[in-house]
Amino acid sequence: MIKVTIKCFSQVKYAFGKDELNLELETGTSTLELENIIREKAKGKLDTVSLRIALNQKYIPIQTELKDGDEVAFIPPVQGG
Amino acid sequence: MIKVTIKCFSQVKYAFGKDELNLELETGTSTLELENIIREKAKGKLDTVSLRIALNQKYIPIQTELKDGDEVAFIPPVQGG
Amino acid sequence: MTKIEIVNGPIGFFSNDNSRQQDGAELVFNGHVRATEYGEKITALEYEQYEGMAKTELTKLSEDTVKKFFIHDLFCKHRIGRVDVGETSLHVVIWSKHRKEGLDAMTWFISELKKRVPIWKWAILNDGTRIPSECSHE
Amino acid sequence: MTKIEIVNGPIGFFSNDNSRQQDGAELVFNGHVRATEYGEKITALEYEQYEGMAKTELTKLSEDTVKKFFIHDLFCKHRIGRVDVGETSLHVVIWSKHRKEGLDAMTWFISELKKRVPIWKWAILNDGTRIPSECSHE
């Protein structure tokens, strides 16, 4: 098992009412699998929201196997400016 | 005969060393004829300078017959900014 | 050169500079909060950032912009936290030899900022409700 | 709305305005005098205007720009007389709802200004000589 921290922003934060989620996952879980877990946990609230994945504060273009201690963020469309 | 005032700027001013020329012209002289007179008076110094004509402080697109008291400017390429 | 700041509180503008010898063009963009967000009346926006990553991405983007457009300097301040209607949320200054590269750089920089810098807006409505501002890139 | 000034002496910038409810974009362009004019080292430029016509043309151009690009306001100050290297000769502020129309309007406004407003530059060289600055539109 591995432990990961999920940072929540904007619509993700709104869906969970939390800044951060701490999850225990099967060893070998990928970022894409985690996204599915998160979307399911949100019970439909994120169905229309497109999410990019940042792993340890960097956008990653393809799915990646998670490691113990990773920081993950599912990034809703950004809105700076 | 008519009297016209010619306002001189930039390269026109530099060519004549004057802010203003006052000329007496044949009645019926056109702006284009006046331009030729001015270019001749400049003795070659304006040969490479393109000039637009402003009549009484307005650009005019085609040649126009001058009237007594007109203010004319031969406008070298402008350089504001 | 680039200077990047993410500030919690009113933005102090970068100061005037008459000492530059080769920069003919100084272009400044100030983004202000408007009274309506997606048709809804608001009293303020609250900007949220991904702390750390927002600064990293903004810095990287600024450096990319300076290289891509041959501009000399790009300075940027982005405000986070509550920003009332009318106030400045984004302040960008670009110095370049000629205006054209400055205008192109400004256009690209802001458009990319709105794609990749992890900052979000929460709308604060007249009744005090606080909701994620819908939608995304213009 | 437009505001136009042709000023003989240092340009005082238009002041900040946080009272606007619907203008999300404030774009400022400051043109500065560079140390070289057409390859020649200079100490200053001297701007000459066709008094009357310069103001008229600049006013007309500003009004054209506001109509053409659906921006809200365009304010412009152009300095005439001697302007030392580094100093501001042109100050333009455009207020619009979104940045895109502001950027397009700024691009067009300055480019047209350099075609139709009767203002010229005299280069003041290091030895004090004063000559019409060659050439024209960029």
Short mmCIF file of C-alpha atoms in Angstrom, two decimals:
data_model
loop_
_atom_site.label_atom_id
_atom_site.label_comp_id
_atom_site.label_asym_id
_atom_site.label_seq_id
_atom_site.Cartn_x
_atom_site.Cartn_y
_atom_site.Cartn_z
CA MET A 1 0.00 0.00 0.00
CA ILE A 2 1.09 3.60 -0.59
CA LYS A 3 -0.05 6.90 0.87
CA VAL A 4 -0.68 9.93 -1.33
CA THR A 5 -1.86 13.46 -0.65
CA ILE A 6 -4.40 15.03 -2.96
CA LYS A 7 -4.48 18.81 -3.07
CA CYS A 8 -7.93 20.19 -3.83
CA PHE A 9 -8.63 23.47 -5.61
CA SER A 10 -11.59 25.29 -7.11
CA GLN A 11 -14.31 22.83 -8.14
CA VAL A 12 -12.49 19.86 -6.60
CA LYS A 13 -12.30 21.65 -3.26
CA TYR A 14 -15.95 22.66 -3.63
CA ALA A 15 -16.98 19.06 -4.37
CA PHE A 16 -15.24 17.62 -1.31
CA GLY A 17 -15.39 20.64 1.00
CA LYS A 18 -11.74 20.00 1.82
CA ASP A 19 -8.32 21.45 0.95
CA GLU A 20 -6.63 18.09 0.99
CA LEU A 21 -7.43 14.36 0.93
CA ASN A 22 -5.09 11.69 2.25
CA LEU A 23 -5.62 8.28 0.67
CA GLU A 24 -4.13 4.84 0.97
CA LEU A 25 -3.90 3.09 -2.38
CA GLU A 26 -2.82 -0.27 -3.75
CA THR A 27 0.82 -0.29 -4.75
CA GLY A 28 0.95 0.21 -8.53
CA THR A 29 -2.07 2.53 -8.75
CA SER A 30 -1.73 4.94 -11.68
CA THR A 31 -2.68 8.62 -11.82
CA LEU A 32 -5.53 7.73 -14.18
CA GLU A 33 -6.89 5.12 -11.78
CA LEU A 34 -6.70 7.68 -9.00
CA GLU A 35 -8.62 10.16 -11.13
CA ASN A 36 -11.38 7.58 -11.51
CA ILE A 37 -11.43 6.99 -7.76
CA ILE A 38 -11.68 10.73 -7.14
CA ARG A 39 -14.44 11.24 -9.71
CA GLU A 40 -16.40 8.41 -8.12
CA LYS A 41 -15.94 9.80 -4.61
CA ALA A 42 -17.26 13.16 -5.87
CA LYS A 43 -20.58 11.48 -6.67
CA GLY A 44 -21.19 13.21 -9.97
CA LYS A 45 -20.08 16.67 -8.89
CA LEU A 46 -17.00 16.53 -11.12
CA ASP A 47 -18.59 14.83 -14.12
CA THR A 48 -18.59 17.95 -16.27
CA VAL A 49 -15.22 19.24 -15.08
CA SER A 50 -12.13 18.53 -17.15
CA LEU A 51 -9.12 17.80 -14.98
CA ARG A 52 -5.41 17.90 -15.71
CA ILE A 53 -3.07 16.02 -13.43
CA ALA A 54 -0.16 17.59 -11.58
CA LEU A 55 2.18 15.14 -9.88
CA ASN A 56 4.47 16.67 -7.27
CA GLN A 57 3.61 20.14 -8.60
CA LYS A 58 4.31 19.37 -12.26
CA TYR A 59 1.83 18.77 -15.05
CA ILE A 60 2.24 15.26 -16.41
CA PRO A 61 1.17 14.51 -19.96
CA ILE A 62 0.60 10.76 -19.59
CA GLN A 63 -0.48 8.47 -16.79
CA THR A 64 2.19 7.52 -14.30
CA GLU A 65 2.46 4.97 -11.50
CA LEU A 66 2.11 6.62 -8.11
CA LYS A 67 4.72 6.28 -5.40
CA ASP A 68 4.44 6.48 -1.64
CA GLY A 69 4.39 10.11 -0.50
CA ASP A 70 3.35 11.59 -3.83
CA GLU A 71 1.44 14.87 -3.95
CA VAL A 72 -1.26 14.83 -6.60
CA ALA A 73 -3.58 17.59 -7.78
CA PHE A 74 -6.45 17.30 -10.21
CA ILE A 75 -6.39 20.69 -11.84
CA PRO A 76 -9.70 22.13 -13.05
CA PRO A 77 -9.48 24.72 -15.86
CA VAL A 78 -7.31 27.51 -14.47
CA GLN A 79 -8.60 31.08 -14.23
CA GLY A 80 -5.74 33.44 -13.45
CA GLY A 81 -5.59 36.98 -14.76
CA MET B 1 -2.98 86.83 -58.01
CA ILE B 2 -3.49 85.05 -54.69
CA LYS B 3 -1.44 84.89 -51.50
CA VAL B 4 -0.84 81.61 -49.69
CA THR B 5 1.08 80.66 -46.58
CA ILE B 6 3.19 77.53 -46.61
CA LYS B 7 3.91 75.94 -43.23
CA CYS B 8 7.26 74.15 -43.17
CA PHE B 9 8.06 71.13 -40.99
CA SER B 10 10.82 68.59 -40.64
CA GLN B 11 12.71 68.13 -43.91
CA VAL B 12 10.83 70.99 -45.59
CA LYS B 13 11.83 73.33 -42.78
CA TYR B 14 15.37 71.99 -42.96
CA ALA B 15 15.52 72.56 -46.72
CA PHE B 16 14.39 76.20 -46.52
CA GLY B 17 15.66 77.08 -43.05
CA LYS B 18 12.26 78.66 -42.40
CA ASP B 19 9.05 77.89 -40.50
CA GLU B 20 6.88 79.55 -43.09
CA LEU B 21 6.94 80.80 -46.69
CA ASN B 22 4.58 83.44 -48.05
CA LEU B 23 4.05 83.24 -51.78
CA GLU B 24 2.09 85.12 -54.42
CA LEU B 25 0.70 82.80 -57.06
CA GLU B 26 -1.27 83.04 -60.28
CA THR B 27 -4.99 82.76 -59.68
CA GLY B 28 -5.99 79.17 -60.47
CA THR B 29 -2.76 77.56 -59.27
CA SER B 30 -3.38 74.04 -57.99
CA THR B 31 -1.86 72.32 -54.98
CA LEU B 32 0.08 70.03 -57.31
CA GLU B 33 1.53 73.01 -59.21
CA LEU B 34 2.50 74.57 -55.89
CA GLU B 35 4.23 71.34 -54.89
CA ASN B 36 6.30 71.54 -58.07
CA ILE B 37 7.20 75.15 -57.34
CA ILE B 38 8.27 74.20 -53.80
CA ARG B 39 10.32 71.24 -54.95
CA GLU B 40 12.08 73.46 -57.48
CA LYS B 41 12.78 76.14 -54.89
CA ALA B 42 14.33 73.46 -52.64
CA LYS B 43 16.99 72.87 -55.32
CA GLY B 44 17.05 69.07 -55.05
CA LYS B 45 16.88 68.89 -51.26
CA LEU B 46 13.36 67.44 -51.32
CA ASP B 47 13.83 65.13 -54.31
CA THR B 48 13.83 61.96 -52.22
CA VAL B 49 11.18 63.10 -49.77
CA SER B 50 7.58 62.01 -50.29
CA LEU B 51 5.13 64.79 -49.44
CA ARG B 52 1.42 64.69 -48.62
CA ILE B 53 -0.56 67.88 -48.93
CA ALA B 54 -2.57 69.45 -46.12
CA LEU B 55 -4.82 72.33 -47.12
CA ASN B 56 -6.03 74.49 -44.25
CA GLN B 57 -4.93 71.77 -41.82
CA LYS B 58 -6.67 68.90 -43.56
CA TYR B 59 -5.13 66.17 -45.70
CA ILE B 60 -6.49 66.38 -49.24
CA PRO B 61 -6.52 63.29 -51.41
CA ILE B 62 -6.55 65.00 -54.82
CA GLN B 63 -5.25 68.25 -56.23
CA THR B 64 -7.32 71.30 -55.52
CA GLU B 65 -7.31 74.87 -56.79
CA LEU B 66 -5.83 77.24 -54.24
CA LYS B 67 -7.69 80.28 -52.95
CA ASP B 68 -6.42 83.55 -51.56
CA GLY B 69 -5.43 83.17 -47.90
CA ASP B 70 -5.03 79.39 -47.99
CA GLU B 71 -2.65 77.68 -45.56
CA VAL B 72 -0.75 74.85 -47.20
CA ALA B 73 1.65 72.30 -45.72
CA PHE B 74 3.72 69.74 -47.56
CA ILE B 75 3.85 66.94 -45.05
CA PRO B 76 6.96 64.73 -45.02
CA PRO B 77 6.50 61.22 -43.58
CA VAL B 78 5.30 61.74 -40.03
CA GLN B 79 7.21 60.35 -37.06
CA GLY B 80 5.14 60.62 -33.91
CA GLY B 81 5.24 58.09 -31.13
CA MET C 1 15.14 39.53 -17.12
CA THR C 2 11.98 38.45 -15.32
CA LYS C 3 10.49 39.35 -11.94
CA ILE C 4 7.55 37.41 -10.60
CA GLU C 5 5.51 38.00 -7.49
CA ILE C 6 2.35 36.43 -6.17
CA VAL C 7 0.98 38.82 -3.58
CA ASN C 8 -1.75 38.58 -1.00
CA GLY C 9 -2.98 42.18 -0.82
CA PRO C 10 -3.08 45.24 -3.08
CA ILE C 11 -0.59 45.28 -5.94
CA GLY C 12 2.09 47.94 -5.84
CA PHE C 13 2.93 48.75 -9.44
CA PHE C 14 6.47 48.39 -10.75
CA SER C 15 8.02 51.84 -10.74
CA ASN C 16 8.77 54.09 -13.69
CA ASP C 17 12.17 53.76 -15.27
CA ASN C 18 13.64 56.53 -17.41
CA SER C 19 17.16 55.15 -17.28
CA ARG C 20 16.80 52.61 -20.10
CA GLN C 21 18.79 53.48 -23.19
CA GLN C 22 17.58 50.89 -25.68
CA ASP C 23 13.98 50.08 -24.75
CA GLY C 24 11.63 52.17 -26.84
CA ALA C 25 8.48 50.40 -25.73
CA GLU C 26 7.02 49.89 -22.27
CA LEU C 27 3.75 48.01 -22.27
CA VAL C 28 1.66 47.59 -19.14
CA PHE C 29 -1.37 45.40 -18.66
CA ASN C 30 -3.56 45.67 -15.57
CA GLY C 31 -6.35 43.17 -15.18
CA HIS C 32 -9.22 44.49 -13.07
CA VAL C 33 -12.09 42.62 -11.44
CA ARG C 34 -15.41 43.27 -13.18
CA ALA C 35 -18.76 43.52 -11.42
CA THR C 36 -20.20 40.57 -13.34
CA GLU C 37 -18.84 37.01 -13.63
CA TYR C 38 -20.71 34.85 -16.16
CA GLY C 39 -23.80 37.00 -15.92
CA GLU C 40 -23.84 36.93 -12.10
CA LYS C 41 -23.40 40.15 -10.06
CA ILE C 42 -20.43 39.87 -7.73
CA THR C 43 -18.89 42.09 -5.05
CA ALA C 44 -15.42 40.59 -5.25
CA LEU C 45 -13.38 37.68 -6.50
CA GLU C 46 -11.23 35.54 -4.30
CA TYR C 47 -8.17 34.18 -6.10
CA GLU C 48 -6.89 30.79 -5.00
CA GLN C 49 -3.46 29.48 -5.97
CA TYR C 50 -1.69 26.15 -5.87
CA GLU C 51 1.06 27.43 -3.62
CA GLY C 52 4.47 26.65 -5.01
CA MET C 53 3.32 25.40 -8.39
CA ALA C 54 1.66 28.72 -9.32
CA LYS C 55 4.92 30.59 -8.75
CA THR C 56 6.94 27.92 -10.57
CA GLU C 57 4.64 27.92 -13.60
CA LEU C 58 4.45 31.70 -13.74
CA THR C 59 8.24 31.98 -13.58
CA LYS C 60 8.70 29.36 -16.29
CA LEU C 61 6.11 31.07 -18.49
CA SER C 62 7.82 34.46 -18.08
CA GLU C 63 11.15 33.01 -19.07
CA ASP C 64 9.58 31.26 -22.06
CA THR C 65 8.02 34.57 -23.14
CA VAL C 66 11.26 36.54 -22.92
CA LYS C 67 13.02 33.93 -25.08
CA LYS C 68 10.22 33.48 -27.59
CA PHE C 69 9.67 37.17 -28.36
CA PHE C 70 13.10 38.78 -27.93
CA ILE C 71 11.80 41.20 -25.37
CA HIS C 72 14.17 42.50 -22.70
CA ASP C 73 12.20 42.27 -19.48
CA LEU C 74 8.92 40.91 -18.23
CA PHE C 75 7.69 41.79 -14.75
CA CYS C 76 4.51 40.28 -13.38
CA LYS C 77 2.54 40.48 -10.16
CA HIS C 78 -0.54 38.36 -9.57
CA ARG C 79 -2.71 39.04 -6.60
CA ILE C 80 -4.36 36.25 -4.61
CA GLY C 81 -7.00 36.36 -1.88
CA ARG C 82 -9.96 38.72 -2.01
CA VAL C 83 -9.92 41.37 -4.76
CA ASP C 84 -12.82 43.80 -4.81
CA VAL C 85 -14.57 44.88 -7.99
CA GLY C 86 -12.45 47.48 -9.80
CA GLU C 87 -9.17 46.50 -8.18
CA THR C 88 -6.14 45.11 -10.01
CA SER C 89 -5.61 41.36 -9.92
CA LEU C 90 -2.81 41.15 -12.50
CA HIS C 91 -0.04 43.62 -13.36
CA VAL C 92 2.35 42.89 -16.23
CA VAL C 93 5.09 45.14 -17.60
CA ILE C 94 7.04 44.32 -20.74
CA TRP C 95 10.08 46.27 -21.95
CA SER C 96 11.25 45.86 -25.52
CA LYS C 97 13.11 47.70 -28.23
CA HIS C 98 10.04 48.12 -30.44
CA ARG C 99 6.36 47.96 -29.60
CA LYS C 100 5.52 45.09 -31.92
CA GLU C 101 7.37 42.37 -30.03
CA GLY C 102 6.02 43.79 -26.76
CA LEU C 103 2.42 43.60 -27.95
CA ASP C 104 2.88 40.08 -29.30
CA ALA C 105 4.59 38.97 -26.11
CA MET C 106 1.83 40.46 -23.93
CA THR C 107 -0.88 38.75 -25.97
CA TRP C 108 0.81 35.36 -25.71
CA PHE C 109 1.85 35.69 -22.07
CA ILE C 110 -1.64 36.43 -20.77
CA SER C 111 -3.24 33.82 -22.95
CA GLU C 112 -0.79 31.14 -21.72
CA LEU C 113 -1.18 32.31 -18.12
CA LYS C 114 -4.88 31.58 -18.46
CA LYS C 115 -4.06 28.07 -19.65
CA ARG C 116 -1.32 26.86 -17.38
CA VAL C 117 -0.84 28.83 -14.16
CA PRO C 118 -2.78 27.08 -11.36
CA ILE C 119 -4.80 30.01 -10.06
CA TRP C 120 -8.58 30.02 -9.75
CA LYS C 121 -11.34 32.49 -9.04
CA TRP C 122 -14.08 32.17 -6.46
CA ALA C 123 -16.98 34.53 -6.99
CA ILE C 124 -18.22 36.35 -3.90
CA LEU C 125 -21.86 37.14 -4.54
CA ASN C 126 -23.86 40.02 -3.12
CA ASP C 127 -25.41 37.75 -0.48
CA GLY C 128 -21.96 36.66 0.70
CA THR C 129 -22.02 33.22 -0.98
CA ARG C 130 -18.66 32.00 -2.19
CA ILE C 131 -18.62 29.69 -5.22
CA PRO C 132 -16.02 28.59 -7.77
CA SER C 133 -16.31 30.91 -10.73
CA GLU C 134 -17.54 28.75 -13.57
CA CYS C 135 -15.63 28.21 -16.74
CA SER C 136 -12.17 28.86 -17.87
CA HIS C 137 -10.16 30.34 -20.73
CA GLU C 138 -11.64 33.19 -22.68
CA MET D 1 -14.57 58.50 -24.23
CA THR D 2 -11.30 60.01 -25.41
CA LYS D 3 -8.87 62.46 -23.83
CA ILE D 4 -6.07 63.91 -25.89
CA GLU D 5 -3.23 66.16 -24.81
CA ILE D 6 -0.17 67.42 -26.61
CA VAL D 7 2.20 68.60 -23.92
CA ASN D 8 5.42 70.55 -23.97
CA GLY D 9 7.28 69.10 -20.99
CA PRO D 10 7.33 65.87 -18.99
CA ILE D 11 4.25 63.68 -19.30
CA GLY D 12 2.19 63.19 -16.16
CA PHE D 13 0.60 59.76 -16.45
CA PHE D 14 -3.15 59.34 -16.29
CA SER D 15 -4.04 58.27 -12.78
CA ASN D 16 -5.12 54.86 -11.55
CA ASP D 17 -8.81 54.16 -11.50
CA ASN D 18 -10.28 51.39 -9.36
CA SER D 19 -13.82 52.67 -9.66
CA ARG D 20 -14.65 51.04 -12.99
CA GLN D 21 -17.22 48.27 -12.76
CA GLN D 22 -17.13 46.81 -16.25
CA ASP D 23 -13.60 47.34 -17.59
CA GLY D 24 -11.54 44.22 -16.99
CA ALA D 25 -8.58 45.36 -19.06
CA GLU D 26 -6.37 48.43 -18.71
CA LEU D 27 -3.59 48.59 -21.26
CA VAL D 28 -0.87 51.23 -21.11
CA PHE D 29 1.76 51.97 -23.72
CA ASN D 30 4.66 54.29 -22.98
CA GLY D 31 6.99 55.14 -25.83
CA HIS D 32 10.48 56.05 -24.66
CA VAL D 33 13.29 57.76 -26.55
CA ARG D 34 16.11 55.36 -27.41
CA ALA D 35 19.80 56.26 -27.46
CA THR D 36 20.14 55.46 -31.16
CA GLU D 37 18.16 56.84 -34.10
CA TYR D 38 18.90 55.08 -37.38
CA GLY D 39 22.28 53.92 -36.17
CA GLU D 40 23.28 57.39 -34.96
CA LYS D 41 23.96 58.04 -31.25
CA ILE D 42 21.68 60.79 -29.93
CA THR D 43 21.28 62.61 -26.63
CA ALA D 44 17.67 63.59 -27.16
CA LEU D 45 14.90 63.94 -29.68
CA GLU D 46 13.04 67.13 -30.32
CA TYR D 47 9.43 66.55 -31.36
CA GLU D 48 7.88 69.09 -33.70
CA GLN D 49 4.16 69.31 -34.32
CA TYR D 50 1.90 71.01 -36.85
CA GLU D 51 0.10 73.02 -34.22
CA GLY D 52 -3.65 72.65 -34.50
CA MET D 53 -3.62 69.89 -37.08
CA ALA D 54 -1.70 67.46 -34.85
CA LYS D 55 -4.31 67.80 -32.10
CA THR D 56 -7.16 67.52 -34.60
CA GLU D 57 -5.77 64.40 -36.24
CA LEU D 58 -4.96 62.75 -32.92
CA THR D 59 -8.46 63.45 -31.63
CA LYS D 60 -10.05 62.11 -34.81
CA LEU D 61 -7.85 59.00 -34.68
CA SER D 62 -8.77 58.34 -31.04
CA GLU D 63 -12.45 58.58 -31.81
CA ASP D 64 -12.02 56.28 -34.81
CA THR D 65 -10.24 53.75 -32.60
CA VAL D 66 -12.92 53.74 -29.89
CA LYS D 67 -15.59 53.11 -32.54
CA LYS D 68 -13.66 50.53 -34.55
CA PHE D 69 -12.70 48.30 -31.61
CA PHE D 70 -15.58 48.69 -29.14
CA ILE D 71 -13.24 49.82 -26.39
CA HIS D 72 -14.58 52.13 -23.69
CA ASP D 73 -11.92 54.80 -23.31
CA LEU D 74 -8.73 55.90 -24.97
CA PHE D 75 -6.51 58.49 -23.31
CA CYS D 76 -3.38 59.77 -25.04
CA LYS D 77 -0.65 62.26 -24.26
CA HIS D 78 2.04 63.08 -26.78
CA ARG D 79 5.01 65.14 -25.72
CA ILE D 80 6.58 67.74 -27.98
CA GLY D 81 9.79 69.71 -27.64
CA ARG D 82 13.01 68.17 -26.33
CA VAL D 83 12.72 64.68 -24.86
CA ASP D 84 15.90 63.17 -23.43
CA VAL D 85 16.93 59.57 -23.97
CA GLY D 86 14.92 57.27 -21.69
CA GLU D 87 12.04 59.70 -21.18
CA THR D 88 8.45 59.09 -22.26
CA SER D 89 7.29 60.73 -25.49
CA LEU D 90 3.94 58.97 -25.83
CA HIS D 91 1.53 57.71 -23.18
CA VAL D 92 -1.60 55.81 -24.20
CA VAL D 93 -4.16 54.16 -21.92
CA ILE D 94 -6.97 51.97 -23.23
CA TRP D 95 -9.84 50.65 -21.08
CA SER D 96 -11.94 47.79 -22.37
CA LYS D 97 -14.09 44.95 -21.15
CA HIS D 98 -11.67 42.25 -22.31
CA ARG D 99 -7.99 42.41 -23.10
CA LYS D 100 -8.27 41.28 -26.71
CA GLU D 101 -10.01 44.38 -28.04
CA GLY D 102 -7.64 46.56 -26.00
CA LEU D 103 -4.56 44.93 -27.51
CA ASP D 104 -5.95 45.14 -31.03
CA ALA D 105 -6.95 48.77 -30.52
CA MET D 106 -3.51 49.68 -29.15
CA THR D 107 -1.76 48.04 -32.09
CA TRP D 108 -3.89 49.88 -34.61
CA PHE D 109 -3.90 53.23 -32.82
CA ILE D 110 -0.11 53.52 -32.60
CA SER D 111 0.39 52.28 -36.12
CA GLU D 112 -2.10 54.86 -37.49
CA LEU D 113 -0.60 57.60 -35.31
CA LYS D 114 2.69 56.94 -37.06
CA LYS D 115 0.98 57.38 -40.44
CA ARG D 116 -1.26 60.38 -40.03
CA VAL D 117 -0.55 62.61 -37.04
CA PRO D 118 1.70 65.49 -38.15
CA ILE D 119 4.47 65.18 -35.60
CA TRP D 120 8.15 64.83 -36.47
CA LYS D 121 11.39 64.02 -34.72
CA TRP D 122 14.59 66.01 -34.84
CA ALA D 123 17.65 64.13 -33.63
CA ILE D 124 19.93 66.00 -31.26
CA LEU D 125 23.36 64.47 -31.70
CA ASN D 126 26.14 64.30 -29.14
CA ASP D 127 27.88 67.33 -30.71
CA GLY D 128 24.69 69.40 -30.40
CA THR D 129 23.73 69.23 -34.08
CA ARG D 130 19.99 69.17 -34.70
CA ILE D 131 18.77 67.34 -37.83
CA PRO D 132 15.46 65.92 -39.02
CA SER D 133 15.41 62.28 -38.03
CA GLU D 134 15.46 60.35 -41.27
CA CYS D 135 12.73 58.03 -42.33
CA SER D 136 9.27 57.35 -41.21
CA HIS D 137 6.91 54.53 -40.34
CA GLU D 138 8.28 51.39 -38.82
#
